[in-house]
Amino acid sequence: MADLTPEQLRRMHDFAEQLAELAEHQEDRWKVQTTDGQISLTMLSPAAPHGLNVVRLRRQIEAQTPEVMALNNTTMGDPQTGLTKVPDLMVIAEEDTDDTAKAINARDVLMVVEVVSRTNSLTGIRDKLHDYPKMGVPLYVVVDPRKDKKTVAVHSDPSKGPDGIRYRKTVPYAFGDTVTAGRWTLDTSGLKNYPADW
């Protein structure tokens, strides 16, 4: 893990923003994120089950809490850590959105939901589980549709300890369960797992 100075964090954040602006002008869609002093650039090419799961979860969240917005593939930045992420789904009170900002302030986000990619699963799970609590995200839901997993995990209660700021509570669920995530109840029976031949 890199210990960066505030100036290094600012420069990394500025460079990531420049990359994100360049990515917006490309034919293919790209996701620019930072973690542990590194910038990652990933082409967005979600498979149909991934996209369907994100939309189904988004609809449930917004139906239960009409005062929030569930944004997908939108840049989220943290001014305190300099980290930048593009979650599959982030939930924010509509009154806290700033339509003039380049990124949503992570400290305003109520919940992040990530649907594990079939191609980048281990990196996504490890890095985001490490970074989201440091960014002030109070609730992190991981949906894993891979054929050998088919699980949902709700991570909450971020707090500081001898190992740094981490989520201190994790509740595991299986596909088909009714999942409690903060004030939301998510029906996972309609979620799609990835095909067996993937």
PDB file of C-alpha atoms in Angstrom:
ATOM      1  CA  MET A   1       0.000   0.000   0.000  1.00  0.00           C
ATOM      2  CA  ALA A   2       1.396   3.380  -1.007  1.00  0.00           C
ATOM      3  CA  ASP A   3       1.564   6.190   1.555  1.00  0.00           C
ATOM      4  CA  LEU A   4       1.199   9.272  -0.595  1.00  0.00           C
ATOM      5  CA  THR A   5       1.652  12.853   0.488  1.00  0.00           C
ATOM      6  CA  PRO A   6      -1.311  15.215   0.057  1.00  0.00           C
ATOM      7  CA  GLU A   7       0.470  16.762  -2.945  1.00  0.00           C
ATOM      8  CA  GLN A   8       0.961  13.339  -4.560  1.00  0.00           C
ATOM      9  CA  LEU A   9      -2.698  12.495  -3.930  1.00  0.00           C
ATOM     10  CA  ARG A  10      -3.760  15.773  -5.555  1.00  0.00           C
ATOM     11  CA  ARG A  11      -1.562  15.152  -8.604  1.00  0.00           C
ATOM     12  CA  MET A  12      -2.826  11.578  -8.954  1.00  0.00           C
ATOM     13  CA  HIS A  13      -6.425  12.802  -8.669  1.00  0.00           C
ATOM     14  CA  ASP A  14      -5.815  15.530 -11.284  1.00  0.00           C
ATOM     15  CA  PHE A  15      -4.194  13.038 -13.671  1.00  0.00           C
ATOM     16  CA  ALA A  16      -7.082  10.580 -13.197  1.00  0.00           C
ATOM     17  CA  GLU A  17      -9.514  13.402 -14.045  1.00  0.00           C
ATOM     18  CA  GLN A  18      -7.558  14.178 -17.227  1.00  0.00           C
ATOM     19  CA  LEU A  19      -7.675  10.497 -18.215  1.00  0.00           C
ATOM     20  CA  ALA A  20     -11.421  10.380 -17.524  1.00  0.00           C
ATOM     21  CA  GLU A  21     -11.959  13.418 -19.747  1.00  0.00           C
ATOM     22  CA  LEU A  22      -9.973  11.762 -22.551  1.00  0.00           C
ATOM     23  CA  ALA A  23     -11.916   8.526 -22.074  1.00  0.00           C
ATOM     24  CA  GLU A  24     -15.221  10.371 -22.551  1.00  0.00           C
ATOM     25  CA  HIS A  25     -14.201  11.208 -26.122  1.00  0.00           C
ATOM     26  CA  GLN A  26     -13.349   7.647 -27.156  1.00  0.00           C
ATOM     27  CA  GLU A  27     -15.667   5.417 -29.144  1.00  0.00           C
ATOM     28  CA  ASP A  28     -15.538   2.711 -26.467  1.00  0.00           C
ATOM     29  CA  ARG A  29     -16.509   3.500 -22.865  1.00  0.00           C
ATOM     30  CA  TRP A  30     -13.751   3.445 -20.237  1.00  0.00           C
ATOM     31  CA  LYS A  31     -13.750   3.465 -16.441  1.00  0.00           C
ATOM     32  CA  VAL A  32     -10.942   5.384 -14.651  1.00  0.00           C
ATOM     33  CA  GLN A  33     -10.360   4.490 -10.977  1.00  0.00           C
ATOM     34  CA  THR A  34      -7.606   4.921  -8.384  1.00  0.00           C
ATOM     35  CA  THR A  35      -6.436   2.712  -5.547  1.00  0.00           C
ATOM     36  CA  ASP A  36      -3.224   2.391  -3.512  1.00  0.00           C
ATOM     37  CA  GLY A  37      -1.388   5.069  -5.481  1.00  0.00           C
ATOM     38  CA  GLN A  38      -2.282   3.503  -8.841  1.00  0.00           C
ATOM     39  CA  ILE A  39      -4.609   4.537 -11.638  1.00  0.00           C
ATOM     40  CA  SER A  40      -6.524   1.832 -13.497  1.00  0.00           C
ATOM     41  CA  LEU A  41      -8.206   2.214 -16.862  1.00  0.00           C
ATOM     42  CA  THR A  42     -10.779  -0.447 -17.741  1.00  0.00           C
ATOM     43  CA  MET A  43     -12.955  -0.734 -20.827  1.00  0.00           C
ATOM     44  CA  LEU A  44     -16.640  -1.030 -19.972  1.00  0.00           C
ATOM     45  CA  SER A  45     -18.115  -4.071 -21.668  1.00  0.00           C
ATOM     46  CA  PRO A  46     -20.664  -5.486 -19.251  1.00  0.00           C
ATOM     47  CA  ALA A  47     -22.403  -8.683 -20.282  1.00  0.00           C
ATOM     48  CA  ALA A  48     -26.203  -8.812 -20.328  1.00  0.00           C
ATOM     49  CA  PRO A  49     -26.620 -10.572 -16.932  1.00  0.00           C
ATOM     50  CA  HIS A  50     -24.399  -7.928 -15.298  1.00  0.00           C
ATOM     51  CA  GLY A  51     -26.419  -5.051 -16.717  1.00  0.00           C
ATOM     52  CA  LEU A  52     -29.755  -6.698 -15.935  1.00  0.00           C
ATOM     53  CA  ASN A  53     -28.753  -7.247 -12.307  1.00  0.00           C
ATOM     54  CA  VAL A  54     -27.721  -3.590 -11.931  1.00  0.00           C
ATOM     55  CA  VAL A  55     -31.020  -2.343 -13.393  1.00  0.00           C
ATOM     56  CA  ARG A  56     -33.144  -4.690 -11.264  1.00  0.00           C
ATOM     57  CA  LEU A  57     -31.392  -3.569  -8.078  1.00  0.00           C
ATOM     58  CA  ARG A  58     -31.618   0.088  -9.087  1.00  0.00           C
ATOM     59  CA  ARG A  59     -35.376  -0.139  -9.605  1.00  0.00           C
ATOM     60  CA  GLN A  60     -35.895  -1.709  -6.187  1.00  0.00           C
ATOM     61  CA  ILE A  61     -33.819   0.925  -4.405  1.00  0.00           C
ATOM     62  CA  GLU A  62     -35.533   3.874  -6.077  1.00  0.00           C
ATOM     63  CA  ALA A  63     -39.015   2.369  -5.563  1.00  0.00           C
ATOM     64  CA  GLN A  64     -38.416   2.067  -1.805  1.00  0.00           C
ATOM     65  CA  THR A  65     -36.825   5.498  -1.400  1.00  0.00           C
ATOM     66  CA  PRO A  66     -38.035   7.988  -4.038  1.00  0.00           C
ATOM     67  CA  GLU A  67     -35.945  10.753  -2.432  1.00  0.00           C
ATOM     68  CA  VAL A  68     -32.707   9.072  -3.576  1.00  0.00           C
ATOM     69  CA  MET A  69     -31.031   8.607  -6.923  1.00  0.00           C
ATOM     70  CA  ALA A  70     -29.363   5.306  -7.799  1.00  0.00           C
ATOM     71  CA  LEU A  71     -26.689   6.245 -10.329  1.00  0.00           C
ATOM     72  CA  ASN A  72     -24.817   3.691 -12.375  1.00  0.00           C
ATOM     73  CA  ASN A  73     -21.367   4.014 -13.948  1.00  0.00           C
ATOM     74  CA  THR A  74     -20.929   7.526 -12.558  1.00  0.00           C
ATOM     75  CA  THR A  75     -17.619   8.803 -11.210  1.00  0.00           C
ATOM     76  CA  MET A  76     -17.330   9.100  -7.440  1.00  0.00           C
ATOM     77  CA  GLY A  77     -14.376  10.879  -5.861  1.00  0.00           C
ATOM     78  CA  ASP A  78     -13.202  11.395  -2.305  1.00  0.00           C
ATOM     79  CA  PRO A  79     -11.501  14.732  -1.568  1.00  0.00           C
ATOM     80  CA  GLN A  80      -9.952  13.357   1.645  1.00  0.00           C
ATOM     81  CA  THR A  81      -8.184  10.290   0.217  1.00  0.00           C
ATOM     82  CA  GLY A  82      -7.915  11.350  -3.437  1.00  0.00           C
ATOM     83  CA  LEU A  83      -9.450   8.007  -4.480  1.00  0.00           C
ATOM     84  CA  THR A  84     -11.710   7.793  -7.522  1.00  0.00           C
ATOM     85  CA  LYS A  85     -14.137   4.965  -8.322  1.00  0.00           C
ATOM     86  CA  VAL A  86     -16.887   4.275 -10.848  1.00  0.00           C
ATOM     87  CA  PRO A  87     -19.307   1.935  -9.033  1.00  0.00           C
ATOM     88  CA  ASP A  88     -21.908  -0.159 -10.793  1.00  0.00           C
ATOM     89  CA  LEU A  89     -24.509   1.573  -8.626  1.00  0.00           C
ATOM     90  CA  MET A  90     -24.297   4.313  -6.012  1.00  0.00           C
ATOM     91  CA  VAL A  91     -27.152   5.674  -3.952  1.00  0.00           C
ATOM     92  CA  ILE A  92     -27.292   9.339  -2.992  1.00  0.00           C
ATOM     93  CA  ALA A  93     -30.016  11.650  -1.696  1.00  0.00           C
ATOM     94  CA  GLU A  94     -31.216  13.713  -4.624  1.00  0.00           C
ATOM     95  CA  GLU A  95     -30.805  16.891  -2.577  1.00  0.00           C
ATOM     96  CA  ASP A  96     -27.074  16.090  -2.169  1.00  0.00           C
ATOM     97  CA  THR A  97     -26.351  15.877  -5.890  1.00  0.00           C
ATOM     98  CA  ASP A  98     -24.367  18.652  -7.546  1.00  0.00           C
ATOM     99  CA  ASP A  99     -24.982  18.716 -11.283  1.00  0.00           C
ATOM    100  CA  THR A 100     -22.001  21.022 -11.811  1.00  0.00           C
ATOM    101  CA  ALA A 101     -19.439  18.687 -10.216  1.00  0.00           C
ATOM    102  CA  LYS A 102     -17.191  16.358 -12.233  1.00  0.00           C
ATOM    103  CA  ALA A 103     -17.734  13.580  -9.690  1.00  0.00           C
ATOM    104  CA  ILE A 104     -20.116  12.672  -6.891  1.00  0.00           C
ATOM    105  CA  ASN A 105     -18.572  13.308  -3.476  1.00  0.00           C
ATOM    106  CA  ALA A 106     -18.073   9.875  -1.890  1.00  0.00           C
ATOM    107  CA  ARG A 107     -18.862  11.360   1.534  1.00  0.00           C
ATOM    108  CA  ASP A 108     -22.454  12.010   0.358  1.00  0.00           C
ATOM    109  CA  VAL A 109     -23.037   8.450  -0.899  1.00  0.00           C
ATOM    110  CA  LEU A 110     -25.436   6.313   1.156  1.00  0.00           C
ATOM    111  CA  MET A 111     -24.665   2.923  -0.408  1.00  0.00           C
ATOM    112  CA  VAL A 112     -22.615   1.378  -3.209  1.00  0.00           C
ATOM    113  CA  VAL A 113     -23.606  -1.815  -5.017  1.00  0.00           C
ATOM    114  CA  GLU A 114     -21.081  -3.682  -7.144  1.00  0.00           C
ATOM    115  CA  VAL A 115     -21.986  -6.619  -9.378  1.00  0.00           C
ATOM    116  CA  VAL A 116     -18.852  -8.739  -9.727  1.00  0.00           C
ATOM    117  CA  SER A 117     -17.523  -8.807 -13.272  1.00  0.00           C
ATOM    118  CA  ARG A 118     -16.791 -12.177 -14.815  1.00  0.00           C
ATOM    119  CA  THR A 119     -13.408 -10.854 -15.993  1.00  0.00           C
ATOM    120  CA  ASN A 120     -12.168  -8.662 -13.108  1.00  0.00           C
ATOM    121  CA  SER A 121     -13.723 -10.248 -10.035  1.00  0.00           C
ATOM    122  CA  LEU A 122     -10.818 -10.655  -7.597  1.00  0.00           C
ATOM    123  CA  THR A 123      -9.358  -7.192  -8.176  1.00  0.00           C
ATOM    124  CA  GLY A 124     -12.745  -5.529  -7.882  1.00  0.00           C
ATOM    125  CA  ILE A 125     -13.704  -7.287  -4.672  1.00  0.00           C
ATOM    126  CA  ARG A 126     -10.351  -6.798  -2.936  1.00  0.00           C
ATOM    127  CA  ASP A 127      -9.627  -3.213  -3.946  1.00  0.00           C
ATOM    128  CA  LYS A 128     -13.108  -1.813  -3.418  1.00  0.00           C
ATOM    129  CA  LEU A 129     -13.621  -3.600  -0.100  1.00  0.00           C
ATOM    130  CA  HIS A 130     -10.384  -1.917   0.999  1.00  0.00           C
ATOM    131  CA  ASP A 131     -11.111   1.539  -0.469  1.00  0.00           C
ATOM    132  CA  TYR A 132     -14.822   2.191   0.048  1.00  0.00           C
ATOM    133  CA  PRO A 133     -14.704   2.400   3.864  1.00  0.00           C
ATOM    134  CA  LYS A 134     -11.742   4.816   3.621  1.00  0.00           C
ATOM    135  CA  MET A 135     -13.827   6.929   1.214  1.00  0.00           C
ATOM    136  CA  GLY A 136     -16.640   7.213   3.760  1.00  0.00           C
ATOM    137  CA  VAL A 137     -19.122   4.855   2.041  1.00  0.00           C
ATOM    138  CA  PRO A 138     -21.250   3.498   4.919  1.00  0.00           C
ATOM    139  CA  LEU A 139     -22.752   0.507   3.121  1.00  0.00           C
ATOM    140  CA  TYR A 140     -21.259  -1.709   0.395  1.00  0.00           C
ATOM    141  CA  VAL A 141     -23.200  -4.538  -1.259  1.00  0.00           C
ATOM    142  CA  VAL A 142     -21.328  -7.084  -3.391  1.00  0.00           C
ATOM    143  CA  VAL A 143     -23.388  -9.209  -5.777  1.00  0.00           C
ATOM    144  CA  ASP A 144     -21.412 -12.153  -7.153  1.00  0.00           C
ATOM    145  CA  PRO A 145     -23.231 -13.888 -10.057  1.00  0.00           C
ATOM    146  CA  ARG A 146     -20.383 -16.268 -10.927  1.00  0.00           C
ATOM    147  CA  LYS A 147     -21.520 -19.872 -11.317  1.00  0.00           C
ATOM    148  CA  ASP A 148     -19.461 -21.140  -8.357  1.00  0.00           C
ATOM    149  CA  LYS A 149     -20.523 -18.301  -6.030  1.00  0.00           C
ATOM    150  CA  LYS A 150     -24.060 -16.895  -6.536  1.00  0.00           C
ATOM    151  CA  THR A 151     -23.818 -14.834  -3.362  1.00  0.00           C
ATOM    152  CA  VAL A 152     -24.599 -11.383  -2.020  1.00  0.00           C
ATOM    153  CA  ALA A 153     -22.602  -9.813   0.828  1.00  0.00           C
ATOM    154  CA  VAL A 154     -23.549  -6.675   2.741  1.00  0.00           C
ATOM    155  CA  HIS A 155     -20.587  -4.839   4.296  1.00  0.00           C
ATOM    156  CA  SER A 156     -21.297  -2.126   6.862  1.00  0.00           C
ATOM    157  CA  ASP A 157     -20.088  -0.323   9.984  1.00  0.00           C
ATOM    158  CA  PRO A 158     -16.865   1.220   8.649  1.00  0.00           C
ATOM    159  CA  SER A 159     -14.584   2.232  11.487  1.00  0.00           C
ATOM    160  CA  LYS A 160     -10.924   2.568  12.386  1.00  0.00           C
ATOM    161  CA  GLY A 161      -9.006  -0.247  14.010  1.00  0.00           C
ATOM    162  CA  PRO A 162      -5.429  -1.555  14.177  1.00  0.00           C
ATOM    163  CA  ASP A 163      -5.762  -2.582  10.503  1.00  0.00           C
ATOM    164  CA  GLY A 164      -7.005   0.859   9.408  1.00  0.00           C
ATOM    165  CA  ILE A 165     -10.501   1.871   8.371  1.00  0.00           C
ATOM    166  CA  ARG A 166     -12.426  -1.269   7.431  1.00  0.00           C
ATOM    167  CA  TYR A 167     -15.985  -2.560   7.307  1.00  0.00           C
ATOM    168  CA  ARG A 168     -16.497  -4.296  10.646  1.00  0.00           C
ATOM    169  CA  LYS A 169     -19.685  -6.178   9.790  1.00  0.00           C
ATOM    170  CA  THR A 170     -20.379  -8.524   6.873  1.00  0.00           C
ATOM    171  CA  VAL A 171     -23.632 -10.426   6.355  1.00  0.00           C
ATOM    172  CA  PRO A 172     -23.619 -13.123   3.637  1.00  0.00           C
ATOM    173  CA  TYR A 173     -26.662 -14.093   1.567  1.00  0.00           C
ATOM    174  CA  ALA A 174     -27.377 -16.480  -1.316  1.00  0.00           C
ATOM    175  CA  PHE A 175     -29.143 -15.642  -4.578  1.00  0.00           C
ATOM    176  CA  GLY A 176     -32.860 -15.878  -3.934  1.00  0.00           C
ATOM    177  CA  ASP A 177     -32.629 -14.497  -0.393  1.00  0.00           C
ATOM    178  CA  THR A 178     -34.254 -11.281   0.700  1.00  0.00           C
ATOM    179  CA  VAL A 179     -31.303  -9.048   1.527  1.00  0.00           C
ATOM    180  CA  THR A 180     -31.369  -6.324   4.171  1.00  0.00           C
ATOM    181  CA  ALA A 181     -28.965  -3.500   3.327  1.00  0.00           C
ATOM    182  CA  GLY A 182     -29.423  -0.537   5.635  1.00  0.00           C
ATOM    183  CA  ARG A 183     -32.931   0.808   5.063  1.00  0.00           C
ATOM    184  CA  TRP A 184     -33.359  -1.184   1.855  1.00  0.00           C
ATOM    185  CA  THR A 185     -34.771  -4.674   1.362  1.00  0.00           C
ATOM    186  CA  LEU A 186     -33.563  -6.261  -1.862  1.00  0.00           C
ATOM    187  CA  ASP A 187     -35.294  -9.235  -3.461  1.00  0.00           C
ATOM    188  CA  THR A 188     -32.516 -11.210  -5.146  1.00  0.00           C
ATOM    189  CA  SER A 189     -34.729 -13.957  -6.584  1.00  0.00           C
ATOM    190  CA  GLY A 190     -34.801 -12.148  -9.941  1.00  0.00           C
ATOM    191  CA  LEU A 191     -31.040 -11.734 -10.223  1.00  0.00           C
ATOM    192  CA  LYS A 192     -29.275 -13.618 -13.004  1.00  0.00           C
ATOM    193  CA  ASN A 193     -26.155 -15.684 -12.479  1.00  0.00           C
ATOM    194  CA  TYR A 194     -23.550 -15.969 -15.215  1.00  0.00           C
ATOM    195  CA  PRO A 195     -23.991 -18.941 -17.570  1.00  0.00           C
ATOM    196  CA  ALA A 196     -22.212 -22.169 -16.640  1.00  0.00           C
ATOM    197  CA  ASP A 197     -19.914 -22.026 -19.682  1.00  0.00           C
ATOM    198  CA  TRP A 198     -18.399 -18.643 -18.663  1.00  0.00           C
TER     199      TRP A 198
END
